[in-house]
PDB file of C-alpha atoms and ligand atoms in Angstrom:
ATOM      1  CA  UNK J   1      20.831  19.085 -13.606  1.00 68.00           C
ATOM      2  CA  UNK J   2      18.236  19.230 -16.491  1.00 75.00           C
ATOM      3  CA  UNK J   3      15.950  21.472 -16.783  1.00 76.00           C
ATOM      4  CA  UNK J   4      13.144  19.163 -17.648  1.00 85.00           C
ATOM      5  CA  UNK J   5      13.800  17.035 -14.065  1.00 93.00           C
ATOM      6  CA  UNK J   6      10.642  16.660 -12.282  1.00 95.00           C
ATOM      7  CA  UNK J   7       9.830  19.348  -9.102  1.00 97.00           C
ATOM      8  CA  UNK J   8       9.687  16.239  -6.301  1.00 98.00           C
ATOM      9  CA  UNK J   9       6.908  17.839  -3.577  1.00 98.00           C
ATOM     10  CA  UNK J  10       6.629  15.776  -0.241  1.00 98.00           C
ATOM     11  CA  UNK J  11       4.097  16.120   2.855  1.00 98.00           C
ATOM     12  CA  UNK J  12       2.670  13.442   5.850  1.00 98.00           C
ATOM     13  CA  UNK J  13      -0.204  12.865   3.397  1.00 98.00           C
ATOM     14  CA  UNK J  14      -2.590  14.929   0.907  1.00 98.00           C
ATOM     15  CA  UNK J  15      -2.249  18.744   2.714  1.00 98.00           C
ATOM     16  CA  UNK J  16       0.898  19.237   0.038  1.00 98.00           C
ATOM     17  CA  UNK J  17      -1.612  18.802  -2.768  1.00 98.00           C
ATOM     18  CA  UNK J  18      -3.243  21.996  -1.684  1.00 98.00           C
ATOM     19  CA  UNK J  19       0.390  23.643  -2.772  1.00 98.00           C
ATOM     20  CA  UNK J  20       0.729  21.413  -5.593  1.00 98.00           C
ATOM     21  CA  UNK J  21      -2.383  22.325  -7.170  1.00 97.00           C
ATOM     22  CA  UNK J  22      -0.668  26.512  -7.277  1.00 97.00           C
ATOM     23  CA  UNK J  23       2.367  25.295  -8.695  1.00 97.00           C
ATOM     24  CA  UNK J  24       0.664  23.399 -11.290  1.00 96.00           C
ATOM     25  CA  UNK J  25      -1.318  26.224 -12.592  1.00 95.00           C
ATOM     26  CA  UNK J  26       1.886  27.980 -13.148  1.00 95.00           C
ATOM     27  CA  UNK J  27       4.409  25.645 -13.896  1.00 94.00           C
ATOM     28  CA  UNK J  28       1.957  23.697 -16.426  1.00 90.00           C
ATOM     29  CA  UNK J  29       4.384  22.011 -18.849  1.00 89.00           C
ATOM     30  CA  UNK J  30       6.779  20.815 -16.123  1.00 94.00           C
ATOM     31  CA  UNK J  31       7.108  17.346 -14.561  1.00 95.00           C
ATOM     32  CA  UNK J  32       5.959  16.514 -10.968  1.00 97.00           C
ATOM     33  CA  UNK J  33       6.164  14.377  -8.151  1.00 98.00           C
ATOM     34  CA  UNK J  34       4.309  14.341  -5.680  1.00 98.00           C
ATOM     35  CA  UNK J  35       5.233  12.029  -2.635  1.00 98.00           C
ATOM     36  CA  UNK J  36       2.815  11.207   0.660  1.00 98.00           C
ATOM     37  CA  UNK J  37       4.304   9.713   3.964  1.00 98.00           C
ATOM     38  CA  UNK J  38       1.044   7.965   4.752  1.00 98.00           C
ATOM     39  CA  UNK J  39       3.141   5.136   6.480  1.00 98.00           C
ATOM     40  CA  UNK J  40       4.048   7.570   9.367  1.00 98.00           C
ATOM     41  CA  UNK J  41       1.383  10.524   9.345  1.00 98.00           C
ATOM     42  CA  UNK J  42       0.452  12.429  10.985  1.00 97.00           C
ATOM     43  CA  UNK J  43       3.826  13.954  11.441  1.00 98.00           C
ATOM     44  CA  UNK J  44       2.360  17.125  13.459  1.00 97.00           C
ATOM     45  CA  UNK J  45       2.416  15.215  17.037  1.00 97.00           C
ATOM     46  CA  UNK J  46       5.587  13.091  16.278  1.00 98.00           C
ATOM     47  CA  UNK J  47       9.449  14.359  18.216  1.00 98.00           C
ATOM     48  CA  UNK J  48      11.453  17.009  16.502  1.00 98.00           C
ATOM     49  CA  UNK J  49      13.800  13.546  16.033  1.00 98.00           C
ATOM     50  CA  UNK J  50      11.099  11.322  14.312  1.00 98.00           C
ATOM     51  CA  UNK J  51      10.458  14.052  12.274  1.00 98.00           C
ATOM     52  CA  UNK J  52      13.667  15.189  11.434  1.00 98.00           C
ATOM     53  CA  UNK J  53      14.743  11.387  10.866  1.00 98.00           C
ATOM     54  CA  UNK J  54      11.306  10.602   8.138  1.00 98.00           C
ATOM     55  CA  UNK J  55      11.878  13.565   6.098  1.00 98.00           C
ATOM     56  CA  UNK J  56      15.690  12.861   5.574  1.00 98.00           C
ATOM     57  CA  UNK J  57      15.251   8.985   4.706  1.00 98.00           C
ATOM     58  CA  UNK J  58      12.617   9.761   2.595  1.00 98.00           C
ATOM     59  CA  UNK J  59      14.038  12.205   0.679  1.00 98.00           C
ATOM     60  CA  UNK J  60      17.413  10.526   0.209  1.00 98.00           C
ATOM     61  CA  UNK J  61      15.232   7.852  -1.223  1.00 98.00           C
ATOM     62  CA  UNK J  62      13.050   9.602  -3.254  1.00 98.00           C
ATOM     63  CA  UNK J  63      15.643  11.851  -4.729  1.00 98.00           C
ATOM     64  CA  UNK J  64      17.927   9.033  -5.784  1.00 97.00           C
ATOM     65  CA  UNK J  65      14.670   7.324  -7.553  1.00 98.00           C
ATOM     66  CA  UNK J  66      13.843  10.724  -9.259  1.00 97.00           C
ATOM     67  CA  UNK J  67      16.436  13.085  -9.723  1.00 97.00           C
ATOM     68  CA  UNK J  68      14.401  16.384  -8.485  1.00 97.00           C
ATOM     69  CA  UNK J  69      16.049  19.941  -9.647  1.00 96.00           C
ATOM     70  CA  UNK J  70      13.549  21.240  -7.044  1.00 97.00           C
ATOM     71  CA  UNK J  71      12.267  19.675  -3.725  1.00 98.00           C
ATOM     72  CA  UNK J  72       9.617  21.407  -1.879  1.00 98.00           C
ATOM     73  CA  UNK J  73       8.725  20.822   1.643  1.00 98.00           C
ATOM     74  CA  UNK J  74       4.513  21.330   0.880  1.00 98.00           C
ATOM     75  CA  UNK J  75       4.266  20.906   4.622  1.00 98.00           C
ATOM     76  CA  UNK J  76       4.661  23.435   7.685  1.00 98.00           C
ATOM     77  CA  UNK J  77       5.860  21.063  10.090  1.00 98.00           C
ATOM     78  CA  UNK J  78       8.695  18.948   8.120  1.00 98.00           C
ATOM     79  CA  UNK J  79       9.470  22.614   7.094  1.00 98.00           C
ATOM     80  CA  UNK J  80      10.035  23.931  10.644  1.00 98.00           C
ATOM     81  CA  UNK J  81      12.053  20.696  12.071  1.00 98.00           C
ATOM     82  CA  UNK J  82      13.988  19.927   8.470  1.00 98.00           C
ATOM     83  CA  UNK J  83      14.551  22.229   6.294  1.00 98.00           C
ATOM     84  CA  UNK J  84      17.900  23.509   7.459  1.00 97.00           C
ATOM     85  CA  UNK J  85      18.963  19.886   7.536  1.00 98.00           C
ATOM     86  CA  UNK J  86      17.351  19.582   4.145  1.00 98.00           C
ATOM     87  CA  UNK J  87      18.946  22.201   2.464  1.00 98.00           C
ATOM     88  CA  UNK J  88      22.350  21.009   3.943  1.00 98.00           C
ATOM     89  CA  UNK J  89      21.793  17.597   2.931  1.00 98.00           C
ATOM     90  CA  UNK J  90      20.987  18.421  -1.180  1.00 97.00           C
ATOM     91  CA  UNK J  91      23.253  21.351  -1.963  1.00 96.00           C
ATOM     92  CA  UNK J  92      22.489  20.878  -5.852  1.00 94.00           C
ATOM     93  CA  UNK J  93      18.880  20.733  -5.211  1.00 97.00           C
ATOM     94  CA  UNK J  94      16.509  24.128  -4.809  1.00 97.00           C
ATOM     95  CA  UNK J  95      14.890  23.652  -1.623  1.00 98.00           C
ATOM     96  CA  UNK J  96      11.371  25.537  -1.298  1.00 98.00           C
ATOM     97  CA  UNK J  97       9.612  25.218   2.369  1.00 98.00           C
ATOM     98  CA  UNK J  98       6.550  26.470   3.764  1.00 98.00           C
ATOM     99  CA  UNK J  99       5.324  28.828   6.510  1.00 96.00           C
ATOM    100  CA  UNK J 100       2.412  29.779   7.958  1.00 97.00           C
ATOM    101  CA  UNK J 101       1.312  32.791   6.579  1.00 97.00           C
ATOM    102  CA  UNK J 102       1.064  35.228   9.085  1.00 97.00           C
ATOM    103  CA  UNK J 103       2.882  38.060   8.349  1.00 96.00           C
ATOM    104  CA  UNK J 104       0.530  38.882   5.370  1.00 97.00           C
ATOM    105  CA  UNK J 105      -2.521  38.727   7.895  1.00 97.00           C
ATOM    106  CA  UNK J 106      -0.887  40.870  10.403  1.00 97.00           C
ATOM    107  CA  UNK J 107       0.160  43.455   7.426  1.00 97.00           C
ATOM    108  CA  UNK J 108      -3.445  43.626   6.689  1.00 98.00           C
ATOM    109  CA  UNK J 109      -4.088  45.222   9.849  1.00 98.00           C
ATOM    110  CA  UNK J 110      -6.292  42.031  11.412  1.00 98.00           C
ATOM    111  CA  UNK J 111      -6.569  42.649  14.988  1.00 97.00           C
ATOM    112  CA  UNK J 112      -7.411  39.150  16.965  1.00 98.00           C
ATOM    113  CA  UNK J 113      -5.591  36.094  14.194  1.00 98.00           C
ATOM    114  CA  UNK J 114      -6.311  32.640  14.867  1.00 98.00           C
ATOM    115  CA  UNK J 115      -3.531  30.786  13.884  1.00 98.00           C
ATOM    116  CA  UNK J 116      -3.981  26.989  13.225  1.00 98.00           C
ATOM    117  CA  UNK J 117      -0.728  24.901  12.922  1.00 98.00           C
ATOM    118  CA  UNK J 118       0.433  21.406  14.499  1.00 98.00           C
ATOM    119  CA  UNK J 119       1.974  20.891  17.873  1.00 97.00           C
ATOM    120  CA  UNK J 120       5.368  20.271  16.011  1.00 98.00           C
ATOM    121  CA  UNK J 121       5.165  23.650  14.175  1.00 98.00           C
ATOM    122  CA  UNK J 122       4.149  25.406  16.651  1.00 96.00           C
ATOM    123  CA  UNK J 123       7.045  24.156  18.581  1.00 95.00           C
ATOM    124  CA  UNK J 124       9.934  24.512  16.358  1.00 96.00           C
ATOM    125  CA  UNK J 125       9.460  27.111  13.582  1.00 95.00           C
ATOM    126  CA  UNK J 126      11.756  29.730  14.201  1.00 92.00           C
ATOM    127  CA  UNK J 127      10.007  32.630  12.767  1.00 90.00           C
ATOM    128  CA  UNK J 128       6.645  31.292  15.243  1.00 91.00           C
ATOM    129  CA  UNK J 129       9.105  32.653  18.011  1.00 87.00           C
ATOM    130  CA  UNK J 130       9.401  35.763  16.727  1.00 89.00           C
ATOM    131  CA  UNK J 131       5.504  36.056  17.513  1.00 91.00           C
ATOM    132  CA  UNK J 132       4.924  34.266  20.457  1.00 83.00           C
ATOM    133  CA  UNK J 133       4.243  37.171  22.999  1.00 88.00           C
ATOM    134  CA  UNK J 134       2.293  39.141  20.082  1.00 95.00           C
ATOM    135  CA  UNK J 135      -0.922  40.181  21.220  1.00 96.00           C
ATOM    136  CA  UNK J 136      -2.797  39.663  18.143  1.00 97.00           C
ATOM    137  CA  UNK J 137      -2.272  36.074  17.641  1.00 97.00           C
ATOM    138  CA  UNK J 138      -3.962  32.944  19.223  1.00 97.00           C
ATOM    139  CA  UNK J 139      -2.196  30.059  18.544  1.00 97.00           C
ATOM    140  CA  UNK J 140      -4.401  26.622  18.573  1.00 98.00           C
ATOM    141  CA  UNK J 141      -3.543  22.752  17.629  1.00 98.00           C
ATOM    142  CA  UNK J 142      -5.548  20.833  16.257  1.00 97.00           C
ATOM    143  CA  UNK J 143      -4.357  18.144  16.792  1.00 92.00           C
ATOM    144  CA  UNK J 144      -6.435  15.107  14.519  1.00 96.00           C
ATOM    145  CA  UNK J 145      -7.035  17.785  12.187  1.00 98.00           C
ATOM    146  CA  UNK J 146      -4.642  16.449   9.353  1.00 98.00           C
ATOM    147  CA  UNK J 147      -5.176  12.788   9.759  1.00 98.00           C
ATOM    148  CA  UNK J 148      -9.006  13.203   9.620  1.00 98.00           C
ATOM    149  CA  UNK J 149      -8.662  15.156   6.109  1.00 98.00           C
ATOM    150  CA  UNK J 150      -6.435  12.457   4.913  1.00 98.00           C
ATOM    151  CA  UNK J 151      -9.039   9.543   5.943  1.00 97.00           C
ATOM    152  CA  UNK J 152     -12.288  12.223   4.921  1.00 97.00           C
ATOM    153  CA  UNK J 153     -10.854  13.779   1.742  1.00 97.00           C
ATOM    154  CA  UNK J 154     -13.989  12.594  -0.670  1.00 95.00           C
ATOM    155  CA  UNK J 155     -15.796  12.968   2.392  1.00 96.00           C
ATOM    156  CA  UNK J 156     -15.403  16.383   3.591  1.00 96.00           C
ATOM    157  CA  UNK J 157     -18.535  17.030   4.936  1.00 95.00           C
ATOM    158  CA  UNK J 158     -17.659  14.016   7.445  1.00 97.00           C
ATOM    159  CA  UNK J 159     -15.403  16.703   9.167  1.00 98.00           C
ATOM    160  CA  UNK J 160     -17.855  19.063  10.073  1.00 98.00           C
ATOM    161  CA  UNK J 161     -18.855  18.162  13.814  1.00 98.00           C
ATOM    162  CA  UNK J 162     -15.665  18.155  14.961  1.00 97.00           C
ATOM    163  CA  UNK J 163     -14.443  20.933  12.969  1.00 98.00           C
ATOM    164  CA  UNK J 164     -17.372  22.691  14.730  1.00 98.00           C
ATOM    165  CA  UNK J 165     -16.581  21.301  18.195  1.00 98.00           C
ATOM    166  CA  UNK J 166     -13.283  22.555  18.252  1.00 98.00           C
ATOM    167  CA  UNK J 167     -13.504  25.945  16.681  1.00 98.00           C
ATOM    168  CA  UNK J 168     -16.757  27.211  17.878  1.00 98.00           C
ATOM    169  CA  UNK J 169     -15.355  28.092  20.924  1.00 98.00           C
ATOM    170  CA  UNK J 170     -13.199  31.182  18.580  1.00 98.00           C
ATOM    171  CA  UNK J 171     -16.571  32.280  17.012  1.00 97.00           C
ATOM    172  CA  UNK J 172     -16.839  36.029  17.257  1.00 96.00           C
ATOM    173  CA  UNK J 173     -13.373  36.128  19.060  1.00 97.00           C
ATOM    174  CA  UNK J 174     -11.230  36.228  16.321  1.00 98.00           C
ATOM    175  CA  UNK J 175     -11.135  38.443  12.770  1.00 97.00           C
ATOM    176  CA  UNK J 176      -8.471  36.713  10.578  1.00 98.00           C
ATOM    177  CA  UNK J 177      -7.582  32.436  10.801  1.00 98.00           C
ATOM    178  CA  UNK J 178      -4.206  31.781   9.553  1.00 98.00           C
ATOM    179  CA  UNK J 179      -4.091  28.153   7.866  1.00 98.00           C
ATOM    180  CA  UNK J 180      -0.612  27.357   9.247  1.00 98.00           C
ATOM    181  CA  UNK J 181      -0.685  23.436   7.908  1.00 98.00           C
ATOM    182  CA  UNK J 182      -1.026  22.269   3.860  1.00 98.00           C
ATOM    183  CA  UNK J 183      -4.047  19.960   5.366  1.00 98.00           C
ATOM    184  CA  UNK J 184      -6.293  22.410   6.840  1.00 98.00           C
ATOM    185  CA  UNK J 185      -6.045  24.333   2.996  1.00 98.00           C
ATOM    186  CA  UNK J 186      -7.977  21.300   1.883  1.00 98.00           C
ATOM    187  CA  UNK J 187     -11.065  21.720   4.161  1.00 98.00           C
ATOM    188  CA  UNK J 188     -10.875  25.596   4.433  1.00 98.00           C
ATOM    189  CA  UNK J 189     -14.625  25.258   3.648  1.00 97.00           C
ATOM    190  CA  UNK J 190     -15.779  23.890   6.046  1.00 98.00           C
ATOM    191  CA  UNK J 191     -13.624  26.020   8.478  1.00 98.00           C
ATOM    192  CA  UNK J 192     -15.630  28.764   6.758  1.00 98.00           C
ATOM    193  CA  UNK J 193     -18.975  27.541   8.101  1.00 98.00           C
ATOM    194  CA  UNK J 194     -18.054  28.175  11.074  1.00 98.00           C
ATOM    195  CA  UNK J 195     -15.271  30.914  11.465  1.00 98.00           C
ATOM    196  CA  UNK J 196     -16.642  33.216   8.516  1.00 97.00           C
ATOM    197  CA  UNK J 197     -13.371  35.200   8.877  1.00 98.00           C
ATOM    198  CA  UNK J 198     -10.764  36.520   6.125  1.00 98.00           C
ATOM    199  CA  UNK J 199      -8.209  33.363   5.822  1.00 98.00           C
ATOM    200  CA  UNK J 200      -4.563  32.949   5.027  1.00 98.00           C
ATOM    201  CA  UNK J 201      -2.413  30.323   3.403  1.00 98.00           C
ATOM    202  CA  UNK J 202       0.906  31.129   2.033  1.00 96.00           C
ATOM    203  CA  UNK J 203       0.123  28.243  -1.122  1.00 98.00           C
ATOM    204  CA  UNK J 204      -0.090  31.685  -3.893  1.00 97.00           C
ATOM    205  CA  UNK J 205       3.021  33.273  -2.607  1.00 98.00           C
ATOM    206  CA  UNK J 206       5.035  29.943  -2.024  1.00 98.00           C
ATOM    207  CA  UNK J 207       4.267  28.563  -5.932  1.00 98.00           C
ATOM    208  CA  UNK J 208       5.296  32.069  -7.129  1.00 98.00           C
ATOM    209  CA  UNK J 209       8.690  31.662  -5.517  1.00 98.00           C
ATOM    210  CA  UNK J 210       8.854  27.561  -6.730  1.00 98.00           C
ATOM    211  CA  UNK J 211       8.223  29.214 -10.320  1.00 96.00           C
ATOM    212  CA  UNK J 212      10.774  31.386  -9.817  1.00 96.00           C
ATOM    213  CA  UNK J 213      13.271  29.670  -8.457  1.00 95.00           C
ATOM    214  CA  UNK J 214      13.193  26.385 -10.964  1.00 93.00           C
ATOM    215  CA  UNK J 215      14.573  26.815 -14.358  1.00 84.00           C
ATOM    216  CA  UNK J 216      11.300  26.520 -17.267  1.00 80.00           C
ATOM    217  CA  UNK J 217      10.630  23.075 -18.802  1.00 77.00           C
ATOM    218  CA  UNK J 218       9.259  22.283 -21.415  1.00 74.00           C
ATOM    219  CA  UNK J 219       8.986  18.853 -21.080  1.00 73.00           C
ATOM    220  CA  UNK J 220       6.357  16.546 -23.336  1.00 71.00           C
ATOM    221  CA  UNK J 221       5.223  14.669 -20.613  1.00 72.00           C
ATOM    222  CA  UNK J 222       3.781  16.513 -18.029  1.00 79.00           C
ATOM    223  CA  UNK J 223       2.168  13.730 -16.168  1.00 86.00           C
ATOM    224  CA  UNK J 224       2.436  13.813 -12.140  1.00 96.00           C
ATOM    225  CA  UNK J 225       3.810  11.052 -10.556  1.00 98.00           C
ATOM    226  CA  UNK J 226       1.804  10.187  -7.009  1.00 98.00           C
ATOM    227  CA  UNK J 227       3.602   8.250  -4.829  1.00 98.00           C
ATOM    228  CA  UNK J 228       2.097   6.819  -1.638  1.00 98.00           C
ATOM    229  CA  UNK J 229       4.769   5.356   0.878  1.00 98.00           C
ATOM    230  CA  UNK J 230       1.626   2.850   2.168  1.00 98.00           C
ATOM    231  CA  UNK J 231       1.079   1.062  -0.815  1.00 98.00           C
ATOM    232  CA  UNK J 232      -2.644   0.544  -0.055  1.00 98.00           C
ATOM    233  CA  UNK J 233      -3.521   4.197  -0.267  1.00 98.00           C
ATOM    234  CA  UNK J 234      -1.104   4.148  -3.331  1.00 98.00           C
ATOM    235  CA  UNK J 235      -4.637   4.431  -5.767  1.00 98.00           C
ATOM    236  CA  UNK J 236      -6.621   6.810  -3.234  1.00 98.00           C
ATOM    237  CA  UNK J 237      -3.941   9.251  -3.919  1.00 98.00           C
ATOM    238  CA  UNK J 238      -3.673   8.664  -7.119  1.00 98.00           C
ATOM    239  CA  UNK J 239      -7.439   9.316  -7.101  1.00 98.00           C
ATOM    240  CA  UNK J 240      -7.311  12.104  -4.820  1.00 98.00           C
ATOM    241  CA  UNK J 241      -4.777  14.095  -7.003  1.00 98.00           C
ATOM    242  CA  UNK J 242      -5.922  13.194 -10.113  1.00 96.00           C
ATOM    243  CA  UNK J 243      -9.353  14.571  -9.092  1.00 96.00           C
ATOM    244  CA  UNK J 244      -8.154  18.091  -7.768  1.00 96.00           C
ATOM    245  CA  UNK J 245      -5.998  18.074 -11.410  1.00 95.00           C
ATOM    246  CA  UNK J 246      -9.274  18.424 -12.989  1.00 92.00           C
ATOM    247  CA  UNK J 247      -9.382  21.524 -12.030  1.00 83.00           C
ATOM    248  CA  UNK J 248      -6.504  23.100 -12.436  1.00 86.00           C
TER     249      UNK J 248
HETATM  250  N1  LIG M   1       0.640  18.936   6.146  1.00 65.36           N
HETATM  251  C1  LIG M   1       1.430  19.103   7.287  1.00 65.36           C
HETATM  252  C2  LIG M   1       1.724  20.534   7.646  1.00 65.36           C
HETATM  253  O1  LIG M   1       1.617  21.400   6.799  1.00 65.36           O
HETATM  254  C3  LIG M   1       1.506  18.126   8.397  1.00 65.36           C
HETATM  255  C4  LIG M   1       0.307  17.426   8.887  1.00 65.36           C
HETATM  256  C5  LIG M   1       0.713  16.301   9.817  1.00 65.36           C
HETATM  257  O2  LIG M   1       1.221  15.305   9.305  1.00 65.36           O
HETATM  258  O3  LIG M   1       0.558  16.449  11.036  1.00 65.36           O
HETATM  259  O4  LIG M   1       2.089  20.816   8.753  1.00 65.36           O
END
């Protein structure tokens, strides 16, 4: 494996971007791809099978077309159904997932933690069982959450009434939210409005370990590579990424 091969990242749609975007500003000379499964999002309400079953085919595919030295999972719930079979499936391959964060907001002593994640997470991450009779946590699904930030995303604002119609109901009830899926990173604004509460995302913590975990390139092109499996939201991603790059 070379150590200018591209870091291959792959989500249900643009949440993974929201990791992407960390990696980038550490990893800035190194190659990227960044995949979205907008043929079959959302992936959060879909059987641990469907799920299990997307993620493999598309990563055989995708791997065989790029060559990755590093795949990351930029999505909790393809994480908590695939990542054993993942890591199984690509021994040569780092495999980087992601998990809700909430360890970090129960360290920091939060007493009442919201934790937003999809039905499929919530269902099958392993470490989520560890918690499951812990006082402190609420765990809620919401569950057109990620598909409405993929069809709002220069839009946000868009969001906002049902954002507020199906958080209100936590307002004052809860100190800490946990943002337990790569979509809900990418309107944690407008989550702010109305849960003004200290939020968690593991994105930091999870493009330290990609960083060091991959060997350095130092590749000339650094271009990212956007690949939507629906070909008619191939530009919107492309447009989508291109215009969170700016800032990075
Ligand atoms: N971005 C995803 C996650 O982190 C999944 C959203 C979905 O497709 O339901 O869980």
């Amino acid at each position: 494996m070379n150590d200018d091969n591209c870091i291959l990242f792959f989500d249900s749609g643009l949440g993974g971007l929201s990791l992407f975007l960390e990696a980038k500003k550490l990893l800035k000379k190194q190659k990227f791809v960044y995949v979205a499964d907008f043929l079959n999002s959302p992936y959060g309400t879909k059987s641990k099978k469907q799920i299990k079953n997307l993620v493999l085919s598309n990563l055989i595919q995708f791997c065989e077309e790029f060559s990755p030295k590093c795949l990351v999972l930029a999505c909790n719930t393809a994480t908590a159904v695939a990542v054993d079979f993942v890591r199984k499936t690509f021994k040569n391959i780092v495999v980087i997932g992601t998990e809700p964060a909430i360890l970090p907001a129960l360290r920091a002593g939060f007493k009442k933690i919201l934790v937003l994640c999809t039905h499929a997470t919530k269902e099958h991450n392993k470490l989520l069982r560890n918690y499951k009779n812990n006082q402190k946590l609420i765990f809620y699904c919401p569950n057109k959450l990620a598909g409405l930030v993929d069809e709002n995303f220069l839009n946000k604002e868009k969001l906002m009434p049902y954002i507020s119609k199906i958080l209100s109901k936590f307002k004052g009830k809860v100190d800490a939210v946990v943002l337990g899926c790569t979509h809900y990173v990418l309107v944690k604004e407008q989550i702010r409005k109305v849960l003004d509460v200290p939020m968690f995302d593991g994105n930091e913590a999870i493009a330290k370990q990609i960083a060091k975990n991959v060997k350095k390139s130092n590749s000339k092109s650094s271009k990212t590579v956007f690949v939507a499996t629906d070909e008619n939201k191939q530009k919107y991603l492309e447009q989508v990424g291109n215009f969170l790059l700016k800032d990075v």
